[in-house]
Amino acid sequence: MTTHGFTISAEGPFDFDASLRFLEDWPATSALPSDGRAMRFAYCAESDWLPIGVTVTSAPGGVAVATTRPAGPGIRGEVARILSLDVDGAGFAKLGEADPVLGDLQRRSPGLRPVCFWSPWEAACWAVIVQRSSMLIASRIKQRIADRYGAKVTVDGQAYPAFPPPVSLLEAGGLGLPAQKEEWLRGLARAALDGVLTTEHLRALDPQDALAELRALPGVGPFSAGLILIRGAGAPDAFPGDEPRLFAILREAYGLAEDAPPSAYRKLAGAWRPYRSWASFLFRASSYGTADDRD
């Protein structure tokens, strides 16, 4: 099968192997089997909602990318967003010099940047599927939906289903979910087709406005809104300000009082601008597995 290749350069520290290790342990995205050297995924590109297979490997100064169909600027931008390579990270390391707690995390995971969902649409669907469920069960349901409604893509000689585009779930039933969750997914599909659940739209808004708009969508609570904006759209400088799990991590790391108000956490995160999302990601990644990604 013909493949098409391009490279993406990293501005600032970046460790592809650290991203790959994180992805291998993160069931939410349904990444394809890894050999420890390549990151593989099949998804429906939000630039045209058509399926595409992607293989990413390390390259000097960044990554090398092979795709199953020609990759225009839209797909190139999507792959860069997924790896947080669409942001100049040169200033992120400097934050650790001023904040010893963050600096310690950076030294323990040098070059680790947020690894995102393949699209805000897929992030939103995951946020609904995983609510009041374990990540393991949710990942199996998400995979079953892809098997039933997603198109097959051949990546490195193996055929894999991509999670379906919004139009495929508009009238879908029998997803193995409670009726309420299935209705929520159909509502999210309508929002995606209306252009709400897209990277371009969400990142064009002020983060607080984007979070408010996301919270108005069916089945999306405060935590889910942050997940979609930060790990779906890849917004680098957002801080939800109402996430109990992150608050607990920060409270322990910085010795904050048990009854510290949300404003205390927002003030703390203010020192991380313009990388509040990246810093929050490192703190969450440092305790990954101790709390489910669910609302």
PDB file of N, CA, C and O in Angstrom, residues 139-170:
ATOM      1  N   SER A 139     -13.238   1.601  27.401  1.00  0.00           N
ATOM      2  CA  SER A 139     -12.408   1.412  26.208  1.00  0.00           C
ATOM      3  C   SER A 139     -12.925   0.252  25.365  1.00  0.00           C
ATOM      4  O   SER A 139     -12.864   0.299  24.125  1.00  0.00           O
ATOM      5  N   ARG A 140     -13.469  -0.789  26.021  1.00  0.00           N
ATOM      6  CA  ARG A 140     -14.031  -1.909  25.265  1.00  0.00           C
ATOM      7  C   ARG A 140     -15.290  -1.490  24.523  1.00  0.00           C
ATOM      8  O   ARG A 140     -15.497  -1.881  23.366  1.00  0.00           O
ATOM      9  N   ILE A 141     -16.139  -0.688  25.168  1.00  0.00           N
ATOM     10  CA  ILE A 141     -17.353  -0.204  24.501  1.00  0.00           C
ATOM     11  C   ILE A 141     -16.993   0.686  23.321  1.00  0.00           C
ATOM     12  O   ILE A 141     -17.563   0.572  22.227  1.00  0.00           O
ATOM     13  N   LYS A 142     -16.031   1.569  23.539  1.00  0.00           N
ATOM     14  CA  LYS A 142     -15.600   2.465  22.461  1.00  0.00           C
ATOM     15  C   LYS A 142     -15.061   1.654  21.283  1.00  0.00           C
ATOM     16  O   LYS A 142     -15.334   1.979  20.116  1.00  0.00           O
ATOM     17  N   GLN A 143     -14.327   0.592  21.581  1.00  0.00           N
ATOM     18  CA  GLN A 143     -13.792  -0.248  20.512  1.00  0.00           C
ATOM     19  C   GLN A 143     -14.909  -0.972  19.774  1.00  0.00           C
ATOM     20  O   GLN A 143     -14.879  -1.097  18.545  1.00  0.00           O
ATOM     21  N   ARG A 144     -15.943  -1.431  20.507  1.00  0.00           N
ATOM     22  CA  ARG A 144     -17.067  -2.104  19.858  1.00  0.00           C
ATOM     23  C   ARG A 144     -17.814  -1.147  18.915  1.00  0.00           C
ATOM     24  O   ARG A 144     -18.272  -1.541  17.842  1.00  0.00           O
ATOM     25  N   ILE A 145     -17.945   0.111  19.338  1.00  0.00           N
ATOM     26  CA  ILE A 145     -18.590   1.103  18.472  1.00  0.00           C
ATOM     27  C   ILE A 145     -17.775   1.288  17.194  1.00  0.00           C
ATOM     28  O   ILE A 145     -18.326   1.376  16.091  1.00  0.00           O
ATOM     29  N   ALA A 146     -16.451   1.341  17.338  1.00  0.00           N
ATOM     30  CA  ALA A 146     -15.587   1.481  16.166  1.00  0.00           C
ATOM     31  C   ALA A 146     -15.706   0.254  15.268  1.00  0.00           C
ATOM     32  O   ALA A 146     -15.773   0.374  14.028  1.00  0.00           O
ATOM     33  N   ASP A 147     -15.752  -0.931  15.867  1.00  0.00           N
ATOM     34  CA  ASP A 147     -15.867  -2.165  15.073  1.00  0.00           C
ATOM     35  C   ASP A 147     -17.167  -2.189  14.273  1.00  0.00           C
ATOM     36  O   ASP A 147     -17.197  -2.659  13.129  1.00  0.00           O
ATOM     37  N   ARG A 148     -18.252  -1.690  14.868  1.00  0.00           N
ATOM     38  CA  ARG A 148     -19.569  -1.772  14.227  1.00  0.00           C
ATOM     39  C   ARG A 148     -19.813  -0.651  13.226  1.00  0.00           C
ATOM     40  O   ARG A 148     -20.369  -0.875  12.152  1.00  0.00           O
ATOM     41  N   TYR A 149     -19.370   0.556  13.546  1.00  0.00           N
ATOM     42  CA  TYR A 149     -19.732   1.714  12.720  1.00  0.00           C
ATOM     43  C   TYR A 149     -18.538   2.386  12.036  1.00  0.00           C
ATOM     44  O   TYR A 149     -18.741   3.267  11.194  1.00  0.00           O
ATOM     45  N   GLY A 150     -17.320   2.005  12.396  1.00  0.00           N
ATOM     46  CA  GLY A 150     -16.156   2.675  11.830  1.00  0.00           C
ATOM     47  C   GLY A 150     -15.649   2.016  10.561  1.00  0.00           C
ATOM     48  O   GLY A 150     -15.823   0.815  10.343  1.00  0.00           O
ATOM     49  N   ALA A 151     -15.006   2.799   9.710  1.00  0.00           N
ATOM     50  CA  ALA A 151     -14.393   2.274   8.486  1.00  0.00           C
ATOM     51  C   ALA A 151     -13.048   1.641   8.821  1.00  0.00           C
ATOM     52  O   ALA A 151     -12.354   2.075   9.738  1.00  0.00           O
ATOM     53  N   LYS A 152     -12.694   0.611   8.066  1.00  0.00           N
ATOM     54  CA  LYS A 152     -11.416  -0.066   8.272  1.00  0.00           C
ATOM     55  C   LYS A 152     -10.304   0.680   7.537  1.00  0.00           C
ATOM     56  O   LYS A 152     -10.491   1.154   6.418  1.00  0.00           O
ATOM     57  N   VAL A 153      -9.162   0.770   8.200  1.00  0.00           N
ATOM     58  CA  VAL A 153      -7.984   1.406   7.620  1.00  0.00           C
ATOM     59  C   VAL A 153      -6.809   0.441   7.778  1.00  0.00           C
ATOM     60  O   VAL A 153      -6.614  -0.125   8.863  1.00  0.00           O
ATOM     61  N   THR A 154      -6.050   0.245   6.732  1.00  0.00           N
ATOM     62  CA  THR A 154      -4.891  -0.639   6.804  1.00  0.00           C
ATOM     63  C   THR A 154      -3.658   0.171   7.179  1.00  0.00           C
ATOM     64  O   THR A 154      -3.253   1.078   6.444  1.00  0.00           O
ATOM     65  N   VAL A 155      -3.102  -0.157   8.326  1.00  0.00           N
ATOM     66  CA  VAL A 155      -1.918   0.542   8.834  1.00  0.00           C
ATOM     67  C   VAL A 155      -0.805  -0.478   9.005  1.00  0.00           C
ATOM     68  O   VAL A 155      -0.959  -1.452   9.761  1.00  0.00           O
ATOM     69  N   ASP A 156       0.298  -0.282   8.287  1.00  0.00           N
ATOM     70  CA  ASP A 156       1.440  -1.205   8.344  1.00  0.00           C
ATOM     71  C   ASP A 156       1.015  -2.649   8.155  1.00  0.00           C
ATOM     72  O   ASP A 156       1.436  -3.561   8.877  1.00  0.00           O
ATOM     73  N   GLY A 157       0.122  -2.852   7.167  1.00  0.00           N
ATOM     74  CA  GLY A 157      -0.262  -4.200   6.795  1.00  0.00           C
ATOM     75  C   GLY A 157      -1.402  -4.813   7.569  1.00  0.00           C
ATOM     76  O   GLY A 157      -1.840  -5.924   7.249  1.00  0.00           O
ATOM     77  N   GLN A 158      -1.927  -4.135   8.582  1.00  0.00           N
ATOM     78  CA  GLN A 158      -3.027  -4.650   9.381  1.00  0.00           C
ATOM     79  C   GLN A 158      -4.228  -3.723   9.267  1.00  0.00           C
ATOM     80  O   GLN A 158      -4.079  -2.504   9.272  1.00  0.00           O
ATOM     81  N   ALA A 159      -5.424  -4.317   9.173  1.00  0.00           N
ATOM     82  CA  ALA A 159      -6.650  -3.518   9.056  1.00  0.00           C
ATOM     83  C   ALA A 159      -7.222  -3.243  10.438  1.00  0.00           C
ATOM     84  O   ALA A 159      -7.365  -4.148  11.264  1.00  0.00           O
ATOM     85  N   TYR A 160      -7.538  -1.963  10.689  1.00  0.00           N
ATOM     86  CA  TYR A 160      -8.079  -1.546  11.980  1.00  0.00           C
ATOM     87  C   TYR A 160      -9.261  -0.607  11.740  1.00  0.00           C
ATOM     88  O   TYR A 160      -9.267   0.164  10.779  1.00  0.00           O
ATOM     89  N   PRO A 161     -10.264  -0.659  12.626  1.00  0.00           N
ATOM     90  CA  PRO A 161     -11.389   0.271  12.480  1.00  0.00           C
ATOM     91  C   PRO A 161     -11.071   1.623  13.117  1.00  0.00           C
ATOM     92  O   PRO A 161     -10.462   1.694  14.186  1.00  0.00           O
ATOM     93  N   ALA A 162     -11.481   2.684  12.436  1.00  0.00           N
ATOM     94  CA  ALA A 162     -11.369   4.026  13.016  1.00  0.00           C
ATOM     95  C   ALA A 162     -12.672   4.336  13.735  1.00  0.00           C
ATOM     96  O   ALA A 162     -13.746   3.881  13.330  1.00  0.00           O
ATOM     97  N   PHE A 163     -12.593   5.099  14.831  1.00  0.00           N
ATOM     98  CA  PHE A 163     -13.821   5.504  15.504  1.00  0.00           C
ATOM     99  C   PHE A 163     -14.657   6.294  14.508  1.00  0.00           C
ATOM    100  O   PHE A 163     -14.145   7.144  13.790  1.00  0.00           O
ATOM    101  N   PRO A 164     -15.967   6.015  14.428  1.00  0.00           N
ATOM    102  CA  PRO A 164     -16.784   6.592  13.359  1.00  0.00           C
ATOM    103  C   PRO A 164     -16.917   8.108  13.436  1.00  0.00           C
ATOM    104  O   PRO A 164     -16.845   8.707  14.502  1.00  0.00           O
ATOM    105  N   PRO A 165     -17.163   8.724  12.285  1.00  0.00           N
ATOM    106  CA  PRO A 165     -17.392  10.170  12.242  1.00  0.00           C
ATOM    107  C   PRO A 165     -18.777  10.495  12.790  1.00  0.00           C
ATOM    108  O   PRO A 165     -19.627   9.604  12.945  1.00  0.00           O
ATOM    109  N   PRO A 166     -19.049  11.758  13.076  1.00  0.00           N
ATOM    110  CA  PRO A 166     -20.335  12.139  13.667  1.00  0.00           C
ATOM    111  C   PRO A 166     -21.550  11.660  12.880  1.00  0.00           C
ATOM    112  O   PRO A 166     -22.532  11.200  13.467  1.00  0.00           O
ATOM    113  N   VAL A 167     -21.505  11.751  11.552  1.00  0.00           N
ATOM    114  CA  VAL A 167     -22.678  11.407  10.758  1.00  0.00           C
ATOM    115  C   VAL A 167     -23.072   9.945  10.952  1.00  0.00           C
ATOM    116  O   VAL A 167     -24.256   9.591  10.857  1.00  0.00           O
ATOM    117  N   SER A 168     -22.103   9.098  11.257  1.00  0.00           N
ATOM    118  CA  SER A 168     -22.397   7.672  11.430  1.00  0.00           C
ATOM    119  C   SER A 168     -23.133   7.378  12.724  1.00  0.00           C
ATOM    120  O   SER A 168     -23.747   6.314  12.862  1.00  0.00           O
ATOM    121  N   LEU A 169     -23.060   8.274  13.698  1.00  0.00           N
ATOM    122  CA  LEU A 169     -23.704   8.035  14.981  1.00  0.00           C
ATOM    123  C   LEU A 169     -24.973   8.861  15.172  1.00  0.00           C
ATOM    124  O   LEU A 169     -25.599   8.775  16.232  1.00  0.00           O
ATOM    125  N   LEU A 170     -25.353   9.628  14.160  1.00  0.00           N
ATOM    126  CA  LEU A 170     -26.542  10.466  14.302  1.00  0.00           C
ATOM    127  C   LEU A 170     -27.792   9.639  14.587  1.00  0.00           C
ATOM    128  O   LEU A 170     -28.634  10.034  15.399  1.00  0.00           O
TER     129      LEU A 170
END
